[in-house]
GROMACS .gro file of C-alpha atoms in nm:
model
  332
    1UNK     CA    1   3.635  -3.139  -3.375
    2UNK     CA    2   3.646  -3.415  -3.114
    3UNK     CA    3   3.982  -3.556  -2.995
    4UNK     CA    4   4.075  -3.880  -2.816
    5UNK     CA    5   4.421  -3.994  -2.705
    6UNK     CA    6   4.515  -4.349  -2.818
    7UNK     CA    7   4.831  -4.553  -2.770
    8UNK     CA    8   4.773  -4.754  -3.085
    9UNK     CA    9   4.602  -4.700  -3.415
   10UNK     CA   10   4.227  -4.741  -3.421
   11UNK     CA   11   4.088  -5.086  -3.488
   12UNK     CA   12   3.718  -5.001  -3.532
   13UNK     CA   13   3.500  -4.699  -3.598
   14UNK     CA   14   3.406  -4.533  -3.271
   15UNK     CA   15   3.084  -4.413  -3.429
   16UNK     CA   16   2.932  -4.732  -3.573
   17UNK     CA   17   3.185  -5.004  -3.488
   18UNK     CA   18   3.257  -5.066  -3.857
   19UNK     CA   19   3.590  -5.178  -4.003
   20UNK     CA   20   3.851  -4.908  -4.074
   21UNK     CA   21   4.040  -4.903  -4.402
   22UNK     CA   22   4.379  -4.729  -4.420
   23UNK     CA   23   4.406  -4.473  -4.701
   24UNK     CA   24   4.754  -4.344  -4.616
   25UNK     CA   25   4.993  -4.355  -4.316
   26UNK     CA   26   4.779  -4.106  -4.126
   27UNK     CA   27   4.427  -4.151  -4.261
   28UNK     CA   28   4.165  -4.421  -4.203
   29UNK     CA   29   3.810  -4.440  -4.337
   30UNK     CA   30   3.520  -4.645  -4.197
   31UNK     CA   31   3.390  -4.882  -4.465
   32UNK     CA   32   3.042  -4.866  -4.317
   33UNK     CA   33   2.964  -4.501  -4.240
   34UNK     CA   34   3.250  -4.325  -4.420
   35UNK     CA   35   3.377  -4.140  -4.115
   36UNK     CA   36   3.736  -4.024  -4.164
   37UNK     CA   37   4.007  -4.066  -3.896
   38UNK     CA   38   4.340  -3.891  -3.889
   39UNK     CA   39   4.639  -4.021  -3.689
   40UNK     CA   40   4.890  -3.750  -3.608
   41UNK     CA   41   5.264  -3.799  -3.566
   42UNK     CA   42   5.238  -3.778  -3.189
   43UNK     CA   43   4.979  -4.060  -3.190
   44UNK     CA   44   4.689  -3.839  -3.094
   45UNK     CA   45   4.377  -3.980  -3.252
   46UNK     CA   46   4.163  -3.703  -3.396
   47UNK     CA   47   3.820  -3.769  -3.534
   48UNK     CA   48   3.783  -3.544  -3.833
   49UNK     CA   49   3.460  -3.375  -3.922
   50UNK     CA   50   3.527  -3.391  -4.292
   51UNK     CA   51   3.188  -3.458  -4.440
   52UNK     CA   52   3.050  -3.449  -4.784
   53UNK     CA   53   2.839  -3.153  -4.899
   54UNK     CA   54   2.533  -3.376  -4.895
   55UNK     CA   55   2.589  -3.474  -4.533
   56UNK     CA   56   2.649  -3.111  -4.436
   57UNK     CA   57   2.319  -3.015  -4.599
   58UNK     CA   58   2.145  -3.302  -4.419
   59UNK     CA   59   2.283  -3.200  -4.079
   60UNK     CA   60   2.190  -2.837  -4.137
   61UNK     CA   61   1.840  -2.944  -4.236
   62UNK     CA   62   1.807  -3.162  -3.925
   63UNK     CA   63   1.935  -2.877  -3.708
   64UNK     CA   64   1.687  -2.638  -3.864
   65UNK     CA   65   1.407  -2.887  -3.803
   66UNK     CA   66   1.515  -2.925  -3.440
   67UNK     CA   67   1.528  -2.548  -3.386
   68UNK     CA   68   1.194  -2.502  -3.559
   69UNK     CA   69   1.045  -2.786  -3.353
   70UNK     CA   70   1.171  -2.628  -3.031
   71UNK     CA   71   1.030  -2.293  -3.139
   72UNK     CA   72   0.693  -2.448  -3.223
   73UNK     CA   73   0.683  -2.630  -2.889
   74UNK     CA   74   0.777  -2.308  -2.708
   75UNK     CA   75   0.511  -2.115  -2.899
   76UNK     CA   76   0.253  -2.383  -2.827
   77UNK     CA   77   0.343  -2.374  -2.457
   78UNK     CA   78   0.317  -1.995  -2.452
   79UNK     CA   79  -0.009  -1.985  -2.647
   80UNK     CA   80  -0.152  -2.260  -2.427
   81UNK     CA   81  -0.078  -2.045  -2.123
   82UNK     CA   82  -0.218  -1.743  -2.304
   83UNK     CA   83  -0.539  -1.924  -2.398
   84UNK     CA   84  -0.570  -2.057  -2.043
   85UNK     CA   85  -0.525  -1.707  -1.899
   86UNK     CA   86  -0.751  -1.555  -2.161
   87UNK     CA   87  -1.025  -1.804  -2.087
   88UNK     CA   88  -0.976  -1.766  -1.712
   89UNK     CA   89  -0.993  -1.386  -1.701
   90UNK     CA   90  -1.253  -1.164  -1.858
   91UNK     CA   91  -1.146  -0.865  -2.066
   92UNK     CA   92  -1.166  -0.612  -1.780
   93UNK     CA   93  -0.958  -0.824  -1.542
   94UNK     CA   94  -0.702  -0.901  -1.815
   95UNK     CA   95  -0.656  -0.531  -1.891
   96UNK     CA   96  -0.622  -0.452  -1.520
   97UNK     CA   97  -0.370  -0.729  -1.449
   98UNK     CA   98  -0.150  -0.658  -1.751
   99UNK     CA   99  -0.115  -0.295  -1.647
  100UNK     CA  100  -0.075  -0.370  -1.276
  101UNK     CA  101   0.190  -0.638  -1.333
  102UNK     CA  102   0.340  -0.478  -1.646
  103UNK     CA  103   0.356  -0.804  -1.841
  104UNK     CA  104   0.146  -1.017  -2.080
  105UNK     CA  105  -0.142  -1.204  -1.925
  106UNK     CA  106   0.020  -1.540  -2.012
  107UNK     CA  107   0.317  -1.451  -1.789
  108UNK     CA  108   0.106  -1.371  -1.483
  109UNK     CA  109   0.094  -1.678  -1.260
  110UNK     CA  110  -0.073  -1.770  -0.934
  111UNK     CA  111   0.230  -1.655  -0.735
  112UNK     CA  112   0.198  -1.303  -0.872
  113UNK     CA  113  -0.177  -1.290  -0.815
  114UNK     CA  114  -0.114  -1.390  -0.455
  115UNK     CA  115   0.094  -1.076  -0.398
  116UNK     CA  116  -0.214  -0.852  -0.432
  117UNK     CA  117  -0.337  -0.800  -0.075
  118UNK     CA  118  -0.604  -0.534  -0.119
  119UNK     CA  119  -0.857  -0.502  -0.400
  120UNK     CA  120  -1.144  -0.261  -0.452
  121UNK     CA  121  -1.363  -0.282  -0.762
  122UNK     CA  122  -1.613  -0.014  -0.860
  123UNK     CA  123  -1.782   0.136  -1.159
  124UNK     CA  124  -1.569   0.395  -1.334
  125UNK     CA  125  -1.820   0.677  -1.327
  126UNK     CA  126  -2.122   0.796  -1.135
  127UNK     CA  127  -2.397   0.658  -1.356
  128UNK     CA  128  -2.515   0.299  -1.375
  129UNK     CA  129  -2.430   0.313  -1.745
  130UNK     CA  130  -2.062   0.391  -1.678
  131UNK     CA  131  -1.852   0.232  -1.952
  132UNK     CA  132  -1.577   0.081  -1.746
  133UNK     CA  133  -1.444  -0.033  -1.411
  134UNK     CA  134  -1.195   0.105  -1.164
  135UNK     CA  135  -0.958  -0.125  -0.977
  136UNK     CA  136  -0.781   0.003  -0.667
  137UNK     CA  137  -0.518  -0.233  -0.531
  138UNK     CA  138  -0.212  -0.271  -0.312
  139UNK     CA  139   0.064  -0.525  -0.268
  140UNK     CA  140   0.082  -0.426   0.098
  141UNK     CA  141  -0.134  -0.578   0.372
  142UNK     CA  142  -0.390  -0.332   0.507
  143UNK     CA  143  -0.355  -0.487   0.852
  144UNK     CA  144   0.020  -0.426   0.868
  145UNK     CA  145  -0.044  -0.051   0.881
  146UNK     CA  146  -0.165   0.125   1.194
  147UNK     CA  147  -0.167   0.456   1.011
  148UNK     CA  148  -0.438   0.473   0.744
  149UNK     CA  149  -0.272   0.770   0.578
  150UNK     CA  150   0.047   0.573   0.531
  151UNK     CA  151  -0.144   0.279   0.386
  152UNK     CA  152  -0.328   0.496   0.136
  153UNK     CA  153   0.008   0.588  -0.015
  154UNK     CA  154   0.053   0.223  -0.118
  155UNK     CA  155  -0.273   0.220  -0.316
  156UNK     CA  156  -0.276   0.234  -0.696
  157UNK     CA  157  -0.576   0.276  -0.924
  158UNK     CA  158  -0.629   0.150  -1.279
  159UNK     CA  159  -0.937   0.228  -1.489
  160UNK     CA  160  -1.031   0.001  -1.778
  161UNK     CA  161  -1.295   0.029  -2.048
  162UNK     CA  162  -1.556  -0.240  -2.065
  163UNK     CA  163  -1.924  -0.315  -2.087
  164UNK     CA  164  -2.105  -0.528  -1.830
  165UNK     CA  165  -2.056  -0.835  -2.050
  166UNK     CA  166  -1.678  -0.773  -2.044
  167UNK     CA  167  -1.670  -0.807  -1.667
  168UNK     CA  168  -1.694  -1.135  -1.475
  169UNK     CA  169  -1.722  -1.112  -1.094
  170UNK     CA  170  -1.613  -1.476  -1.062
  171UNK     CA  171  -1.256  -1.368  -1.147
  172UNK     CA  172  -1.207  -1.257  -0.787
  173UNK     CA  173  -1.158  -1.623  -0.694
  174UNK     CA  174  -0.803  -1.619  -0.839
  175UNK     CA  175  -0.675  -1.352  -0.595
  176UNK     CA  176  -0.573  -1.593  -0.321
  177UNK     CA  177  -0.356  -1.347  -0.126
  178UNK     CA  178  -0.627  -1.093  -0.044
  179UNK     CA  179  -0.677  -0.979   0.314
  180UNK     CA  180  -0.923  -0.697   0.233
  181UNK     CA  181  -1.183  -0.694  -0.045
  182UNK     CA  182  -1.424  -0.414  -0.138
  183UNK     CA  183  -1.689  -0.467  -0.407
  184UNK     CA  184  -1.891  -0.166  -0.520
  185UNK     CA  185  -2.036  -0.287  -0.851
  186UNK     CA  186  -2.376  -0.414  -0.730
  187UNK     CA  187  -2.495  -0.771  -0.690
  188UNK     CA  188  -2.221  -0.903  -0.465
  189UNK     CA  189  -2.383  -1.247  -0.466
  190UNK     CA  190  -2.244  -1.302  -0.817
  191UNK     CA  191  -1.884  -1.277  -0.700
  192UNK     CA  192  -1.682  -1.586  -0.605
  193UNK     CA  193  -1.425  -1.587  -0.325
  194UNK     CA  194  -1.108  -1.798  -0.353
  195UNK     CA  195  -1.153  -2.152  -0.224
  196UNK     CA  196  -0.867  -2.097   0.016
  197UNK     CA  197  -0.831  -1.741   0.137
  198UNK     CA  198  -0.718  -1.536   0.434
  199UNK     CA  199  -0.956  -1.244   0.386
  200UNK     CA  200  -1.011  -1.045   0.704
  201UNK     CA  201  -1.244  -0.776   0.574
  202UNK     CA  202  -1.520  -0.767   0.310
  203UNK     CA  203  -1.716  -0.456   0.210
  204UNK     CA  204  -1.982  -0.495  -0.054
  205UNK     CA  205  -2.251  -0.287  -0.216
  206UNK     CA  206  -2.609  -0.377  -0.295
  207UNK     CA  207  -2.797  -0.666  -0.150
  208UNK     CA  208  -2.890  -1.000  -0.287
  209UNK     CA  209  -3.085  -0.954  -0.605
  210UNK     CA  210  -3.434  -1.094  -0.603
  211UNK     CA  211  -3.320  -1.369  -0.843
  212UNK     CA  212  -2.989  -1.450  -0.677
  213UNK     CA  213  -2.875  -1.701  -0.418
  214UNK     CA  214  -2.655  -1.608  -0.120
  215UNK     CA  215  -2.354  -1.826  -0.201
  216UNK     CA  216  -2.086  -1.559  -0.195
  217UNK     CA  217  -2.005  -1.591   0.176
  218UNK     CA  218  -2.001  -1.971   0.169
  219UNK     CA  219  -1.625  -1.954   0.103
  220UNK     CA  220  -1.558  -1.704   0.381
  221UNK     CA  221  -1.272  -1.823   0.601
  222UNK     CA  222  -1.407  -1.841   0.957
  223UNK     CA  223  -1.052  -1.840   1.093
  224UNK     CA  224  -0.961  -1.503   0.940
  225UNK     CA  225  -1.275  -1.303   0.852
  226UNK     CA  226  -1.327  -1.030   1.112
  227UNK     CA  227  -1.515  -0.746   0.946
  228UNK     CA  228  -1.813  -0.735   0.708
  229UNK     CA  229  -2.010  -0.440   0.573
  230UNK     CA  230  -2.308  -0.469   0.341
  231UNK     CA  231  -2.436  -0.140   0.202
  232UNK     CA  232  -2.747  -0.047   0.005
  233UNK     CA  233  -2.904  -0.376   0.105
  234UNK     CA  234  -3.262  -0.266   0.052
  235UNK     CA  235  -3.337  -0.559  -0.178
  236UNK     CA  236  -3.184  -0.814   0.058
  237UNK     CA  237  -3.449  -1.074   0.134
  238UNK     CA  238  -3.253  -1.387   0.218
  239UNK     CA  239  -3.025  -1.367   0.523
  240UNK     CA  240  -2.918  -1.732   0.522
  241UNK     CA  241  -2.563  -1.623   0.433
  242UNK     CA  242  -2.529  -1.493   0.791
  243UNK     CA  243  -2.465  -1.853   0.896
  244UNK     CA  244  -2.114  -1.818   0.748
  245UNK     CA  245  -2.034  -1.496   0.935
  246UNK     CA  246  -2.081  -1.592   1.297
  247UNK     CA  247  -1.714  -1.546   1.382
  248UNK     CA  248  -1.685  -1.181   1.271
  249UNK     CA  249  -1.601  -0.907   1.519
  250UNK     CA  250  -1.748  -0.612   1.329
  251UNK     CA  251  -2.062  -0.595   1.118
  252UNK     CA  252  -2.226  -0.301   0.939
  253UNK     CA  253  -2.548  -0.325   0.746
  254UNK     CA  254  -2.709  -0.039   0.556
  255UNK     CA  255  -3.069   0.006   0.440
  256UNK     CA  256  -3.169  -0.352   0.517
  257UNK     CA  257  -3.511  -0.447   0.648
  258UNK     CA  258  -3.473  -0.630   0.980
  259UNK     CA  259  -3.783  -0.820   1.087
  260UNK     CA  260  -3.616  -0.956   1.401
  261UNK     CA  261  -3.274  -0.995   1.560
  262UNK     CA  262  -3.257  -1.370   1.497
  263UNK     CA  263  -3.014  -1.320   1.211
  264UNK     CA  264  -2.747  -1.241   1.473
  265UNK     CA  265  -2.802  -1.556   1.680
  266UNK     CA  266  -2.466  -1.723   1.741
  267UNK     CA  267  -2.260  -1.408   1.676
  268UNK     CA  268  -2.078  -1.462   2.005
  269UNK     CA  269  -1.759  -1.285   1.891
  270UNK     CA  270  -1.930  -0.972   1.760
  271UNK     CA  271  -1.778  -0.663   1.920
  272UNK     CA  272  -1.911  -0.385   1.696
  273UNK     CA  273  -2.253  -0.361   1.533
  274UNK     CA  274  -2.362  -0.067   1.319
  275UNK     CA  275  -2.717  -0.040   1.187
  276UNK     CA  276  -2.724   0.240   0.934
  277UNK     CA  277  -3.066   0.347   0.808
  278UNK     CA  278  -3.213   0.002   0.861
  279UNK     CA  279  -3.587  -0.054   0.862
  280UNK     CA  280  -3.779  -0.213   1.151
  281UNK     CA  281  -4.143  -0.213   1.244
  282UNK     CA  282  -4.186   0.069   1.494
  283UNK     CA  283  -4.359  -0.145   1.756
  284UNK     CA  284  -4.090  -0.414   1.731
  285UNK     CA  285  -3.779  -0.197   1.725
  286UNK     CA  286  -3.728  -0.189   2.102
  287UNK     CA  287  -3.747  -0.566   2.139
  288UNK     CA  288  -3.512  -0.627   1.845
  289UNK     CA  289  -3.250  -0.381   1.973
  290UNK     CA  290  -3.270  -0.518   2.327
  291UNK     CA  291  -3.189  -0.864   2.195
  292UNK     CA  292  -2.891  -0.729   2.000
  293UNK     CA  293  -2.751  -0.550   2.304
  294UNK     CA  294  -2.742  -0.884   2.484
  295UNK     CA  295  -2.482  -1.030   2.244
  296UNK     CA  296  -2.206  -1.158   2.476
  297UNK     CA  297  -1.902  -0.982   2.322
  298UNK     CA  298  -2.064  -0.659   2.205
  299UNK     CA  299  -1.868  -0.345   2.295
  300UNK     CA  300  -2.005  -0.085   2.053
  301UNK     CA  301  -2.357  -0.043   1.914
  302UNK     CA  302  -2.459   0.236   1.678
  303UNK     CA  303  -2.792   0.313   1.514
  304UNK     CA  304  -2.845   0.585   1.259
  305UNK     CA  305  -3.161   0.690   1.078
  306UNK     CA  306  -3.532   0.702   1.141
  307UNK     CA  307  -3.552   0.363   1.310
  308UNK     CA  308  -3.308   0.476   1.579
  309UNK     CA  309  -3.570   0.721   1.701
  310UNK     CA  310  -3.835   0.456   1.734
  311UNK     CA  311  -3.665   0.389   2.065
  312UNK     CA  312  -3.797   0.624   2.332
  313UNK     CA  313  -3.540   0.846   2.499
  314UNK     CA  314  -3.616   0.698   2.840
  315UNK     CA  315  -3.550   0.343   2.718
  316UNK     CA  316  -3.228   0.448   2.546
  317UNK     CA  317  -3.104   0.619   2.863
  318UNK     CA  318  -3.190   0.310   3.066
  319UNK     CA  319  -2.980   0.093   2.835
  320UNK     CA  320  -2.692   0.338   2.864
  321UNK     CA  321  -2.703   0.307   3.242
  322UNK     CA  322  -2.742  -0.071   3.229
  323UNK     CA  323  -2.448  -0.123   2.995
  324UNK     CA  324  -2.228   0.157   3.130
  325UNK     CA  325  -1.863   0.050   3.123
  326UNK     CA  326  -1.937  -0.252   2.906
  327UNK     CA  327  -2.101  -0.115   2.593
  328UNK     CA  328  -2.093   0.215   2.405
  329UNK     CA  329  -2.434   0.306   2.264
  330UNK     CA  330  -2.472   0.585   2.010
  331UNK     CA  331  -2.747   0.691   1.773
  332UNK     CA  332  -2.805   0.966   1.521
   0.00000   0.00000   0.00000
């Protein structure tokens, strides 16, 4: 019931402006819309809500329509978000995110994805036919921890079932808050980094497939990326991606075939270089390594594997004397 205070009796309907007809000393009715007015003894003008049964039914119906409409719009909004999320994430990533965030995929927004700072993806099992993927993640920044043991306590692991066709490596592009990324599912060139990222470290397994193109590192942030490791790179033929990594401070490459040291030209900030079981032509190994040792910022150089012993002991000892105090040289 709505109430207005008047100093005189009403002259027109406040609802439609129609003429009021007096029914008794205290009651007026609008001749246009039928609204009833009641004038109390103390001159308070009260607008009654006396309505016919038909009007009550009509209002209830309109209210029901409005509520239903709001529900439909809300459902459409929710399902639109759900469809968008479902189309954006593959099955494996959806299962991982719903468990990690403990909510439906439609409720997981960009802000929440940004809170994941560390992500490692690997096959869930030893064999290449493993039927699933394992996601290890943390909401804490790896680089905020000086103690690795303490950081490992922040890590959580979720395993999800899924065939290869249920997994899309391009989904990594939505994790805009990452500072460390480790990819151990083969064919890193198929992954896609976020357009804008602050990743400082990337570890990846397997080299560029013979049919792939080295576009993965094209989105590397030169202002933040410091450390790169590429393992099991025996099939790596195209090193053009190195152009995007010239600002890194640490680089490890494993099982790659190095024909010359030109791939490290321009790596003026490189402080640590690890060559692990790389292949070089025996008669070219000394020249290649000598060029690498001349990198201006290099502080640590390590070789491991057969190629390391292509260098004669006398030459290795000479380099150790030459770079004593500036560069640590080790080999195994």
